PDB file of C-alpha atoms and ligand atoms in Angstrom:
ATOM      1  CA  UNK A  25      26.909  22.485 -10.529  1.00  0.00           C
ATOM      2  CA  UNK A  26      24.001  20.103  -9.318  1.00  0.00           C
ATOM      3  CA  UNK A  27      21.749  20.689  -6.994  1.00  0.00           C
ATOM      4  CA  UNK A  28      22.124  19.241  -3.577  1.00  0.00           C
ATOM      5  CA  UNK A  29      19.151  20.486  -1.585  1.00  0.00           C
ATOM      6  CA  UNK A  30      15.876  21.319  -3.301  1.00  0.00           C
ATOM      7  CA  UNK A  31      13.425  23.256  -1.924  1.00  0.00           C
ATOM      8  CA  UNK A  32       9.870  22.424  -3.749  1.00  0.00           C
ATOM      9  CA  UNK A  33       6.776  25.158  -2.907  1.00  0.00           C
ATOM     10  CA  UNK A  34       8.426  25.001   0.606  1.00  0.00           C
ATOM     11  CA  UNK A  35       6.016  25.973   3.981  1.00  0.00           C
ATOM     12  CA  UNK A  36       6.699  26.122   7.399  1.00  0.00           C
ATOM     13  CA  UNK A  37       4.555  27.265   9.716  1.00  0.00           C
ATOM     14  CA  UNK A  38       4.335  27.544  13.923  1.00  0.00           C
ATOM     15  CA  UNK A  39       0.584  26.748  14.751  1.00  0.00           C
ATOM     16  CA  UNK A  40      -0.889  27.441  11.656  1.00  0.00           C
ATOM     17  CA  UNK A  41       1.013  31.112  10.773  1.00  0.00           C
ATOM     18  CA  UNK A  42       3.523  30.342   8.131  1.00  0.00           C
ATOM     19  CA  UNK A  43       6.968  31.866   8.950  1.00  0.00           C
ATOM     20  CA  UNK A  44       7.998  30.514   5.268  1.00  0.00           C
ATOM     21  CA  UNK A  45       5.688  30.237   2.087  1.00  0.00           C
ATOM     22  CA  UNK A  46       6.079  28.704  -0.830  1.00  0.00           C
ATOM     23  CA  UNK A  47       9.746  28.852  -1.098  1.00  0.00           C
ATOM     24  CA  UNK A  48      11.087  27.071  -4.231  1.00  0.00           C
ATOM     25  CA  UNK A  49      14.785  26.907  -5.417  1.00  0.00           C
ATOM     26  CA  UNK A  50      17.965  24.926  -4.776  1.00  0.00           C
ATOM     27  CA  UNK A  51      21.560  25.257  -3.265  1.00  0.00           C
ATOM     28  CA  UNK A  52      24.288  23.671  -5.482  1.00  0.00           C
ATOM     29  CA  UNK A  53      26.773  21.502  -4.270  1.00  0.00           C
ATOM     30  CA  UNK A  54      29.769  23.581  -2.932  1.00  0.00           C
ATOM     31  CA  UNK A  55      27.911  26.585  -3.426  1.00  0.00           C
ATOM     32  CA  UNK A  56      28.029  29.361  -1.171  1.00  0.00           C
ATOM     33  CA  UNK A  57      24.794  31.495  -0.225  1.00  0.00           C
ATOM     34  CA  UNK A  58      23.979  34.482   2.349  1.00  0.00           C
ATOM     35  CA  UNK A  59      20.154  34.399   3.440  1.00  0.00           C
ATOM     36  CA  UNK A  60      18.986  38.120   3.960  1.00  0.00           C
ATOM     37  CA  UNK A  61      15.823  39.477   4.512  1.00  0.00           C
ATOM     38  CA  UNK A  62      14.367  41.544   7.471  1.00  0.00           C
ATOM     39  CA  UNK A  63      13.586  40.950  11.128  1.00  0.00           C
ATOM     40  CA  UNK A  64      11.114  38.009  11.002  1.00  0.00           C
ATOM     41  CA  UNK A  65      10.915  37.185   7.278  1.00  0.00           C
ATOM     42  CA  UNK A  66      11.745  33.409   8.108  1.00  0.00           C
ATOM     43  CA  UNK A  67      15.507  33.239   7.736  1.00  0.00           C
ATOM     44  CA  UNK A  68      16.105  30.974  10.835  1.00  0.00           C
ATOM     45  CA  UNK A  69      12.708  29.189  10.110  1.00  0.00           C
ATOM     46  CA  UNK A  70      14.120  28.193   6.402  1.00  0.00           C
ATOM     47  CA  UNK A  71      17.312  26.731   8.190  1.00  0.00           C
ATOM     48  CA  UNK A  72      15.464  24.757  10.513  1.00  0.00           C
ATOM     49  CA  UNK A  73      13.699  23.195   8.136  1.00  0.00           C
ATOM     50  CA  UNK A  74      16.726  22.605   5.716  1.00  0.00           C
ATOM     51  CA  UNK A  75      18.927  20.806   9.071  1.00  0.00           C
ATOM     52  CA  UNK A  76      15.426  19.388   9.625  1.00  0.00           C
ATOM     53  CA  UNK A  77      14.549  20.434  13.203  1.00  0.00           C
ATOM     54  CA  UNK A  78      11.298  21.929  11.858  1.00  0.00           C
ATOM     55  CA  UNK A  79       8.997  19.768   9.303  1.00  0.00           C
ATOM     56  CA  UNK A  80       7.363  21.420   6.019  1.00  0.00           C
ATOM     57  CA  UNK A  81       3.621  22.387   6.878  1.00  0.00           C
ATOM     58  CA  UNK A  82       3.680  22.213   2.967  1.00  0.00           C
ATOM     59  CA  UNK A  83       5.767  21.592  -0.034  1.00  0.00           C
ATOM     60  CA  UNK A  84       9.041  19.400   0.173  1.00  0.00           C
ATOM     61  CA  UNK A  85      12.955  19.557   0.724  1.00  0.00           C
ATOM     62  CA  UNK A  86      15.112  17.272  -1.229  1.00  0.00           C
ATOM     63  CA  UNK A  87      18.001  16.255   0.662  1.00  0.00           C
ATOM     64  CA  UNK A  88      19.342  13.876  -1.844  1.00  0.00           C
ATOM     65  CA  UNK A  89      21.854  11.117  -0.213  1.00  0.00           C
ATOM     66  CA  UNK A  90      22.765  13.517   2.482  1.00  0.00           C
ATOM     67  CA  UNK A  91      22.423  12.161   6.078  1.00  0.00           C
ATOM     68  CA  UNK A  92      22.031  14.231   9.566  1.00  0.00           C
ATOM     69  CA  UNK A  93      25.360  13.989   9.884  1.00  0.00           C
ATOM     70  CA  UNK A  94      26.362  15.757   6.750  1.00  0.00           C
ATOM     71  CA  UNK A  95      25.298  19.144   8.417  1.00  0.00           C
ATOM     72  CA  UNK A  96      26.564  21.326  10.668  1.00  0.00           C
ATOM     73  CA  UNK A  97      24.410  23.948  12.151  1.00  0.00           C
ATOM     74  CA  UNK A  98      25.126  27.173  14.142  1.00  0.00           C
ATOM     75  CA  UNK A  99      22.142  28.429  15.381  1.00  0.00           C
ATOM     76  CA  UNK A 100      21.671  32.050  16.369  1.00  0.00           C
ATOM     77  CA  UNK A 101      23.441  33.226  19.449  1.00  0.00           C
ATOM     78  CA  UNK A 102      19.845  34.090  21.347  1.00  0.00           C
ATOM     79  CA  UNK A 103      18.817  30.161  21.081  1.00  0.00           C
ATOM     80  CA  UNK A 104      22.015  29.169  22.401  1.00  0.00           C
ATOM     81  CA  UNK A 105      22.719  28.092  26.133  1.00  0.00           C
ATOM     82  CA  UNK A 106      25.955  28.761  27.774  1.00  0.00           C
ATOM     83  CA  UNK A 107      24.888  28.189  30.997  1.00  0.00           C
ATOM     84  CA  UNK A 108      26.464  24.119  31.342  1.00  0.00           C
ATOM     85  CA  UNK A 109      29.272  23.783  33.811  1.00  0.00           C
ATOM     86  CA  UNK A 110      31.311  22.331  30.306  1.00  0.00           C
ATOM     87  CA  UNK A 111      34.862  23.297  29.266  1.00  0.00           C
ATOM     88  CA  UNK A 112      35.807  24.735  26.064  1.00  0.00           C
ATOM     89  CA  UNK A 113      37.691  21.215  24.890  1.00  0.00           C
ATOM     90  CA  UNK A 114      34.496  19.050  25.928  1.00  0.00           C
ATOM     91  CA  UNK A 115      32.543  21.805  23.816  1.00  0.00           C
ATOM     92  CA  UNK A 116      34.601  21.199  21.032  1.00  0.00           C
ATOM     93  CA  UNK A 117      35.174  17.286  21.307  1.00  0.00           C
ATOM     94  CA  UNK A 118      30.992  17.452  20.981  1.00  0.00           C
ATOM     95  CA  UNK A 119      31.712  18.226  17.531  1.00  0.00           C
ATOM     96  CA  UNK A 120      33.449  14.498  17.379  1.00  0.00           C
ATOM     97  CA  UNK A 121      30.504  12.501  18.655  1.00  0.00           C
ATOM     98  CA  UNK A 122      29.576  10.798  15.693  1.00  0.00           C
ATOM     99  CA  UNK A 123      33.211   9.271  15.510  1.00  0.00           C
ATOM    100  CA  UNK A 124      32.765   8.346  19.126  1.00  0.00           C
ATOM    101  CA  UNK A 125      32.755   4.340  20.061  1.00  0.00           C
ATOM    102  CA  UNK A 126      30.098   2.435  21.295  1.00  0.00           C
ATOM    103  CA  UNK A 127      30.861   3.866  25.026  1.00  0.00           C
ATOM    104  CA  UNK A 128      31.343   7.215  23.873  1.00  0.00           C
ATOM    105  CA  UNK A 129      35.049   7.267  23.854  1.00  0.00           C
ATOM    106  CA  UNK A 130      36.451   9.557  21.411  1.00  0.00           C
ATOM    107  CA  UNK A 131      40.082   8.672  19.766  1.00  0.00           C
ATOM    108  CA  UNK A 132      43.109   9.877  20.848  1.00  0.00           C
ATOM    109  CA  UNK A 133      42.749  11.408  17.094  1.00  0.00           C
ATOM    110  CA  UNK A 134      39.930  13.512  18.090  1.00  0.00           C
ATOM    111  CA  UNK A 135      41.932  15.055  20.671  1.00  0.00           C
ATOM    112  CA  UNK A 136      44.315  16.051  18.114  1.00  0.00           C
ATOM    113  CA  UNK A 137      42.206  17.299  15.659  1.00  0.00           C
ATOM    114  CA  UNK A 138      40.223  19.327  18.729  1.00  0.00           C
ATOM    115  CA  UNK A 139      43.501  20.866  20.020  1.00  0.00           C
ATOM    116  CA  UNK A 140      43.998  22.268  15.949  1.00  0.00           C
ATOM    117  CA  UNK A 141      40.822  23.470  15.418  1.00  0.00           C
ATOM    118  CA  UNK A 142      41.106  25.551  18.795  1.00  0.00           C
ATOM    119  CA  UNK A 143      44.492  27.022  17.641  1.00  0.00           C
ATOM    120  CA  UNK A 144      43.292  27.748  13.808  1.00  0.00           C
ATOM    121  CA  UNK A 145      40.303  29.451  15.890  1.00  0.00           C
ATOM    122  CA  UNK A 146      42.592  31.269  18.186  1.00  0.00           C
ATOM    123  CA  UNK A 147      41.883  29.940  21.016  1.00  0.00           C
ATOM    124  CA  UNK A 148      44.787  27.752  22.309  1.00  0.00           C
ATOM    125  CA  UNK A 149      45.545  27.367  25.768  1.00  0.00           C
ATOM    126  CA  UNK A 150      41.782  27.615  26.700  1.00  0.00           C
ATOM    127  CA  UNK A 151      40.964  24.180  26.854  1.00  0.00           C
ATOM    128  CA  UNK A 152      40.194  24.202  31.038  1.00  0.00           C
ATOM    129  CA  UNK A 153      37.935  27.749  30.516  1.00  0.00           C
ATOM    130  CA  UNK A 154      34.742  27.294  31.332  1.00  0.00           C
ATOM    131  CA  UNK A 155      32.605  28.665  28.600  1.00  0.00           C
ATOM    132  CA  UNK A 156      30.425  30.544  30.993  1.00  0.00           C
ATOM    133  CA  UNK A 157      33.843  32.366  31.202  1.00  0.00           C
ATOM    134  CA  UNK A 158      34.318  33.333  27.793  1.00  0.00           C
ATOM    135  CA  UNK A 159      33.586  36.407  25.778  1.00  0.00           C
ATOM    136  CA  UNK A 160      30.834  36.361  23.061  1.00  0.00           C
ATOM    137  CA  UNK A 161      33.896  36.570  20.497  1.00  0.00           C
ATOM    138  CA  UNK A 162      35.392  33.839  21.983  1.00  0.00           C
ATOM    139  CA  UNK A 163      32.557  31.563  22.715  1.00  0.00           C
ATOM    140  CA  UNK A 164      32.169  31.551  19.097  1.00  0.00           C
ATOM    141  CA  UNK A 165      35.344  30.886  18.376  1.00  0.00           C
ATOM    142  CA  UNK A 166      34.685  27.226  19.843  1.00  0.00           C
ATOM    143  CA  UNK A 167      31.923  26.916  18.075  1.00  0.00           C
ATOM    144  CA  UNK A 168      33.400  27.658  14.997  1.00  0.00           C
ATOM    145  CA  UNK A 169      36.069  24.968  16.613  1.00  0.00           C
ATOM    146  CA  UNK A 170      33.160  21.929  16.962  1.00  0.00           C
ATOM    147  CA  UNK A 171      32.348  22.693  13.357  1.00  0.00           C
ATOM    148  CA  UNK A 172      35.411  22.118  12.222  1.00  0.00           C
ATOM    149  CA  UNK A 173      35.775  19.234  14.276  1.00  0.00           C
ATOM    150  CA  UNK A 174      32.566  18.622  13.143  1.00  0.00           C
ATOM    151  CA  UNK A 175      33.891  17.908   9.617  1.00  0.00           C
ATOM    152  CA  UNK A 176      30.374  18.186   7.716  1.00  0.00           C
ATOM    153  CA  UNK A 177      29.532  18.503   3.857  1.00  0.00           C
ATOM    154  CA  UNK A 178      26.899  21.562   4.667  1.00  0.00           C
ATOM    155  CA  UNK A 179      27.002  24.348   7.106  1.00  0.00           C
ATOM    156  CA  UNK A 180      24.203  26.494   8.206  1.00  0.00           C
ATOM    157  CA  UNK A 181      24.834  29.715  10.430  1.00  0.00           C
ATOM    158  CA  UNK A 182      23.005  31.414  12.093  1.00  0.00           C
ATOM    159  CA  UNK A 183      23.771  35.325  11.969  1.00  0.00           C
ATOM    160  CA  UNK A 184      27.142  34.003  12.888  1.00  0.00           C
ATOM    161  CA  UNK A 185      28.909  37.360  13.392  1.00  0.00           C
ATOM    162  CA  UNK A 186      25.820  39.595  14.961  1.00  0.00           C
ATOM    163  CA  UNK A 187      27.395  40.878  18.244  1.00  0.00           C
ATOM    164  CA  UNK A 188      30.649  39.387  17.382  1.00  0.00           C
ATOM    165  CA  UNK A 189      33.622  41.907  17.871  1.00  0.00           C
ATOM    166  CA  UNK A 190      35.363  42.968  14.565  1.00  0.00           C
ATOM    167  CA  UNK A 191      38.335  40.671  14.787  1.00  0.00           C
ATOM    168  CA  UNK A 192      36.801  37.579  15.490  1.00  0.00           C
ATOM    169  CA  UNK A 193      34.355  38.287  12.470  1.00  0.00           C
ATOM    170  CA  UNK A 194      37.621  38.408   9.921  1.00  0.00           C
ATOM    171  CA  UNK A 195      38.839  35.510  11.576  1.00  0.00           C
ATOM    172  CA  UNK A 196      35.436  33.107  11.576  1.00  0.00           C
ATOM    173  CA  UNK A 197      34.761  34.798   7.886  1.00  0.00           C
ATOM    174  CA  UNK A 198      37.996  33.403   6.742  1.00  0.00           C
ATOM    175  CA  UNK A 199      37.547  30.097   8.140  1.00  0.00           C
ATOM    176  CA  UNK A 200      33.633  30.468   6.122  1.00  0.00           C
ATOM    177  CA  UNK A 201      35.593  31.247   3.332  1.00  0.00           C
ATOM    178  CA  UNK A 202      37.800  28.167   3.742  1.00  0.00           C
ATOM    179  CA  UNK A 203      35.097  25.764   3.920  1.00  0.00           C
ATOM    180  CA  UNK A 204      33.899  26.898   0.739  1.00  0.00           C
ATOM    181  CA  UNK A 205      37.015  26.555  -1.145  1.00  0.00           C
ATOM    182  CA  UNK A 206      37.615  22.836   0.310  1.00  0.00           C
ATOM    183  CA  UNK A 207      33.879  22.197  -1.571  1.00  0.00           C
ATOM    184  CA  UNK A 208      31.643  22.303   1.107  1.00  0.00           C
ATOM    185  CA  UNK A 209      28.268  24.059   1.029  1.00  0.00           C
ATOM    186  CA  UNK A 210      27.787  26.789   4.082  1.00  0.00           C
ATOM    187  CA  UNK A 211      24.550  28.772   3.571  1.00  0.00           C
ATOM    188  CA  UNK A 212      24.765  31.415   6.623  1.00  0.00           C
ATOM    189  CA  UNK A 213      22.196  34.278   7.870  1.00  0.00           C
ATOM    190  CA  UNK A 214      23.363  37.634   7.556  1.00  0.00           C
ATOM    191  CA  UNK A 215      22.587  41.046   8.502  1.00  0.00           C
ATOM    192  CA  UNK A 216      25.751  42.787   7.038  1.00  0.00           C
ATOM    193  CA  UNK A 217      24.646  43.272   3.181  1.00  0.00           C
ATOM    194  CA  UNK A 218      28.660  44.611   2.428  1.00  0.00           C
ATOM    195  CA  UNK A 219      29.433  41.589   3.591  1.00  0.00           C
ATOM    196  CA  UNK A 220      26.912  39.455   1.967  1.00  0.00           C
ATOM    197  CA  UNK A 221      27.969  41.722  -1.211  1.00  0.00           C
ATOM    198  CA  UNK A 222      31.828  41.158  -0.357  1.00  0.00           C
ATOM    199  CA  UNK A 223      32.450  37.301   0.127  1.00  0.00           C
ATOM    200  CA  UNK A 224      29.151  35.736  -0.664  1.00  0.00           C
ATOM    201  CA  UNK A 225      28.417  35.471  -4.539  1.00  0.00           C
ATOM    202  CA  UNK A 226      24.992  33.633  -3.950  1.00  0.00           C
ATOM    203  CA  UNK A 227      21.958  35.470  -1.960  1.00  0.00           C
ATOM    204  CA  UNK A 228      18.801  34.123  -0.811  1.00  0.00           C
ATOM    205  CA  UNK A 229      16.597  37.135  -0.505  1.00  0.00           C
ATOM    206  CA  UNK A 230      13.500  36.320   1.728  1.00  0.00           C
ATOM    207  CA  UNK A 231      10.089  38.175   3.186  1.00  0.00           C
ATOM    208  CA  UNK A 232       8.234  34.960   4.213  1.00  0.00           C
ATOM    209  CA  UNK A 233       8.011  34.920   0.683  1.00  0.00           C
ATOM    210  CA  UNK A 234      10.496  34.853  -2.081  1.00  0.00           C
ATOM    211  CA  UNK A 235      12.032  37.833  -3.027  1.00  0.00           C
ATOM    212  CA  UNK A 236      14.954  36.701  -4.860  1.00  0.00           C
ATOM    213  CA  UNK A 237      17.494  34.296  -5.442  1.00  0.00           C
ATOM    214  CA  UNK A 238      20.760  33.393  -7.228  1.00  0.00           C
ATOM    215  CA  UNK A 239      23.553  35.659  -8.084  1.00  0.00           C
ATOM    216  CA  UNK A 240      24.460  38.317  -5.282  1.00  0.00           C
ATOM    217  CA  UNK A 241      24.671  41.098  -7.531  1.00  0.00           C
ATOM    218  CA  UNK A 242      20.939  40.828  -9.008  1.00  0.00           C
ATOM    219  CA  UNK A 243      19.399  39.806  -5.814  1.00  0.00           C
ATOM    220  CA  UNK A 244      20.431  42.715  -4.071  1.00  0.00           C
ATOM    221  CA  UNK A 245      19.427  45.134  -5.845  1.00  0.00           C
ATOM    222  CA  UNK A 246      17.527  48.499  -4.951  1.00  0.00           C
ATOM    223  CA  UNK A 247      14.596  47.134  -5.894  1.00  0.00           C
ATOM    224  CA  UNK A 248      14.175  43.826  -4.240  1.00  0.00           C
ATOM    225  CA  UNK A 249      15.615  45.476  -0.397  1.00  0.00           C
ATOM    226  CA  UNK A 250      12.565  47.782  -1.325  1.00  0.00           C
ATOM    227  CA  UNK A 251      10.264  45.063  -1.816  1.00  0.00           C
ATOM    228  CA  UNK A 252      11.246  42.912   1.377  1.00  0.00           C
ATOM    229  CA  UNK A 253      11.046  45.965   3.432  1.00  0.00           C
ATOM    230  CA  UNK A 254       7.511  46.858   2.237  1.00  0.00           C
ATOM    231  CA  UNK A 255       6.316  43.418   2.663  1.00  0.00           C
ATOM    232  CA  UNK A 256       8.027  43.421   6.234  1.00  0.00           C
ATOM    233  CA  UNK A 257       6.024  46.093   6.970  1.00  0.00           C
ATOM    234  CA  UNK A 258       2.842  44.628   5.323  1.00  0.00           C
ATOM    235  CA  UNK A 259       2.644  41.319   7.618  1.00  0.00           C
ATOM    236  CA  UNK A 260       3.687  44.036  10.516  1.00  0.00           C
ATOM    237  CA  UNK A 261       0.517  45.601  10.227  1.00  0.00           C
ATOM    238  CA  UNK A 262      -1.669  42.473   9.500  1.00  0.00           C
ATOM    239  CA  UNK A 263      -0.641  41.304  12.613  1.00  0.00           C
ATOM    240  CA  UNK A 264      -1.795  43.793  14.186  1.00  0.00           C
ATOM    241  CA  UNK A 265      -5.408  42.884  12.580  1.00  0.00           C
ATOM    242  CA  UNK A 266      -4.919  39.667  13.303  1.00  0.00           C
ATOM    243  CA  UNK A 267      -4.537  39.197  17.083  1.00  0.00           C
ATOM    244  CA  UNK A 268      -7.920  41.691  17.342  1.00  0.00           C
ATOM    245  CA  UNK A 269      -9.651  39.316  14.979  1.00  0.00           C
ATOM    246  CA  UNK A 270      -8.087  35.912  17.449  1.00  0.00           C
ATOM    247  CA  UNK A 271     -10.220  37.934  20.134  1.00  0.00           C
ATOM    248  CA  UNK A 272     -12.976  37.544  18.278  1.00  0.00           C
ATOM    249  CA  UNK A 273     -12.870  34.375  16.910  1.00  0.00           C
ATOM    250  CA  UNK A 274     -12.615  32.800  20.175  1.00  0.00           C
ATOM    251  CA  UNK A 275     -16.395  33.275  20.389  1.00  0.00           C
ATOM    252  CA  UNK A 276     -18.846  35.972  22.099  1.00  0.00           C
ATOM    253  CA  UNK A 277     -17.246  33.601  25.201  1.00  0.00           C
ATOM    254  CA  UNK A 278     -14.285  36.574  24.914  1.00  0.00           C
ATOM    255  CA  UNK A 279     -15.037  39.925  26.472  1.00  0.00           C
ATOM    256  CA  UNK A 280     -12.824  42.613  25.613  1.00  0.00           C
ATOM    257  CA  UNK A 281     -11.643  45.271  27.943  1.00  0.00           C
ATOM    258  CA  UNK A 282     -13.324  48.685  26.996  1.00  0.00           C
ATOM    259  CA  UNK A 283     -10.126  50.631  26.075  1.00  0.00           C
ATOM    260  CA  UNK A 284      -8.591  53.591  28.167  1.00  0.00           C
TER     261      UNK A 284
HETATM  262  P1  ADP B 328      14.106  35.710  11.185  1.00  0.00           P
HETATM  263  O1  ADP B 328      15.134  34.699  11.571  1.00  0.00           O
HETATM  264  O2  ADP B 328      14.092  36.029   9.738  1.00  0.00           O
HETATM  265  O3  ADP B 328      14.162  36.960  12.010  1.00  0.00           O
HETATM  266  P2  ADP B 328      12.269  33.728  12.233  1.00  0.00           P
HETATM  267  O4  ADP B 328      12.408  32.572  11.338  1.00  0.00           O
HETATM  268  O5  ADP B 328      12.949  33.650  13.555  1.00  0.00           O
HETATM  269  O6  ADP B 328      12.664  35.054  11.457  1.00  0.00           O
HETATM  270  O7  ADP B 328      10.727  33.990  12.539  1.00  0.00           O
HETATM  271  C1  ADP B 328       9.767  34.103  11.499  1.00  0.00           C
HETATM  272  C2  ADP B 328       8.391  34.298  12.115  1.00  0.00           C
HETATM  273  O8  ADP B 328       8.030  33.153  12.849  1.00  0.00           O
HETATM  274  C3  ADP B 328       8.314  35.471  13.087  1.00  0.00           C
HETATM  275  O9  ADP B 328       7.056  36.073  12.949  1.00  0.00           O
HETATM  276  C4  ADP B 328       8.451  34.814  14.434  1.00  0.00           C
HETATM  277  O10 ADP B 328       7.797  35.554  15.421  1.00  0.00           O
HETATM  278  C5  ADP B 328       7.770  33.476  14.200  1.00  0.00           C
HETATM  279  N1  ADP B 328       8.366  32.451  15.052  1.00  0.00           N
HETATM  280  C6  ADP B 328       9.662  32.109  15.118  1.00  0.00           C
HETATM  281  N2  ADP B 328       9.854  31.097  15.983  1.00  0.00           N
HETATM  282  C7  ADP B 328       8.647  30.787  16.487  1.00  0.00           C
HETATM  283  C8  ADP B 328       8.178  29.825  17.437  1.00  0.00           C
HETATM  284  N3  ADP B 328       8.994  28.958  18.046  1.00  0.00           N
HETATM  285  N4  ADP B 328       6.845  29.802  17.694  1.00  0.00           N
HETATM  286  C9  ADP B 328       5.983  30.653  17.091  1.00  0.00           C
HETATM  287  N5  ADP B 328       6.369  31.577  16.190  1.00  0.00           N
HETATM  288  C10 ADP B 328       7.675  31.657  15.892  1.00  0.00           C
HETATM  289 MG1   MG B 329      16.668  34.695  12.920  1.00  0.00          MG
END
């Protein structure tokens, strides 16, 4: 399979504190990849750089032909606001807007194709909800229902099923594992390593740095969780280092409490 996103001695960083370093690899077309690692290692970081919301402080991603258009991103519940006055169908029909007209109008098409992606998400008959209304389940439901509308050649998610009641998780975890059997690439963030171990048969293993990546069943081995978890714990305590040496380096100007 060729590659259709390459990631060359990727870095992103906030300020100047790189979240991801030195990342190198690439996802294959129609491939299908879990992104593990532990709290903070990056994972979100790496797939905000890939959709391209965050630029590379160093190093490169090849995107090949593939437009904005060709992904579609879920990011992680926390980022996400459901605090619009906005029904569940004009949630969904958002997933359409690139097929909109000039003024915005979307097709009497779209409708259609909105109306079966809420049923094959379970959720017909809520068109008029207001998502404020809606149950974490259900709320991502519909947003499993814009990405299908949505229609795109790569999907990112963002711990997609953290929080997520059990039967909604089979559910959106079959319609995953549809996308990847019509071709598409969907690269999601998970915390549920049976899971990862179950459906996904690529694994991106990451602790800011590379741990591992390619097949599931020799990334996740014994070893490498080992590894990520000791290098979680690593940047856990030079952070601790780091904020008293900030103090410092902001000059003699800096006076520091005497402690208690
Ligand atoms: P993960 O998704 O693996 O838990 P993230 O990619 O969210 O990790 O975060 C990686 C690191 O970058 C963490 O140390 C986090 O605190 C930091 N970070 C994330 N987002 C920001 C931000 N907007 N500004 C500054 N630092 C951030
Ligand atoms: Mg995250």
């Amino acid at each position: 399979m060729s590659a259709l996103i390459r990631l060359s001695n990727l870095t992103v960083a906030y300020e100047r504190h790189p979240a991801v370093h030195h990342v190198s690899g690439s996802f294959a077309e129609g491939s299908l990849t879990a992104i593990a690692g532990p709290n903070g290692a990056g994972k979100s970081t790496l797939l905000k750089a890939i959709v391209g919301e965050l630029r590379p402080a160093e190093g490169s991603i090849d995107r090949g032909t593939l437009m904005r258009n060709d992904f579609g991103y879920l990011p992680q519940a926390a980022d996400i606001v459901r605090r619009f006055p906005i029904s569940v169908a004009d949630t969904v029909m958002l997933g359409a807007w690139k097929n909109a007209g000039a003024f915005g109008q979307f097709s009497r098409k779209d409708a259609e194709r909105a109306r079966e992606a809420l049923d094959l998400v379970g959720l017909s008959g809520f068109e008029r909800r207001h998502i404020g209304s809606l149950s974490a389940g259900q709320f991502q439901r519909v947003l499993f229902a814009r990405l299908l509308l949505q229609d795109a050649r790569v999907i990112l998610l963002d711990e997609p099923f953290t929080a997520i009641d059990q039967r909604t998780t089979r559910d959106l975890l079959d319609i995953v594992l549809r996308w990847s059997r019509e071709g598409r690439t969907v690269i999601a963030v998970l915390h549920d390593f049976e899971q990862v171990r179950a459906y996904f048969p690529e694994t991106l293993l990451i602790a800011r740095e590379l741990v591992g990546w390619g097949r599931t069943q020799d990334v996740m081995s014994a070893t490498n969780l080992i590894r990520a978890r000791a290098m979680a714990e690593r940047w856990d305590m030079e952070a601790d280092e780091c904020s008293a040496d900030d103090v410092e380096s902001e000059g003699g100007l800096v006076k520091r409490e005497p402690a208690e």
